[in-house]
XYZ file of C-alpha atoms in Angstrom:
55
model
C 9.003 2.358 7.734
C 5.475 3.778 7.829
C 6.262 5.681 11.021
C 9.124 7.450 9.254
C 6.766 8.461 6.434
C 4.478 10.238 8.936
C 1.415 9.417 6.860
C -1.848 11.151 7.591
C -5.394 10.952 6.233
C -5.611 12.144 2.639
C -1.975 11.427 1.749
C -0.873 9.687 -1.454
C 1.473 6.691 -1.212
C 3.506 4.866 -3.864
C 4.672 1.436 -2.689
C 7.370 0.175 -5.071
C 8.401 -3.496 -4.779
C 5.380 -4.039 -2.561
C 5.594 -7.818 -2.411
C 2.508 -9.154 -0.648
C 1.200 -5.630 -0.080
C 1.243 -5.718 3.714
C 2.726 -2.222 3.992
C 0.317 -0.961 1.333
C -2.656 -2.228 3.324
C -1.374 -0.570 6.484
C -0.814 2.662 4.573
C -4.342 2.477 3.143
C -5.786 2.273 6.638
C -3.843 5.384 7.631
C -4.575 7.536 4.560
C -8.215 6.481 4.535
C -10.782 6.968 1.778
C -9.551 10.487 0.999
C -6.018 9.182 0.312
C -4.526 7.011 -2.397
C -2.182 4.021 -2.296
C -0.620 2.787 -5.534
C 1.144 -0.558 -5.280
C 3.565 -2.046 -7.796
C 5.893 -5.024 -7.956
C 7.931 -6.720 -10.668
C 6.296 -10.050 -9.803
C 2.781 -10.522 -11.148
C 2.307 -13.369 -8.671
C 3.069 -11.071 -5.737
C 0.636 -8.475 -7.068
C -2.065 -11.156 -7.174
C -1.332 -12.010 -3.532
C -1.567 -8.310 -2.644
C -4.824 -7.950 -4.556
C -6.356 -10.920 -2.755
C -5.270 -9.531 0.618
C -6.874 -6.181 -0.207
C -10.283 -7.718 -0.853
């Protein structure tokens, strides 16, 4: 999926229904510190898992 998005440094990403955040973390590595990744999910528990993985 990330290949199809053709992300590059500085891009902004919105990951809806992110689950554990694995794709968000990969996107963050691609967009780098100049980019932004916003992650959301309906499950608060999944967001906590994603937050822990990001640290």
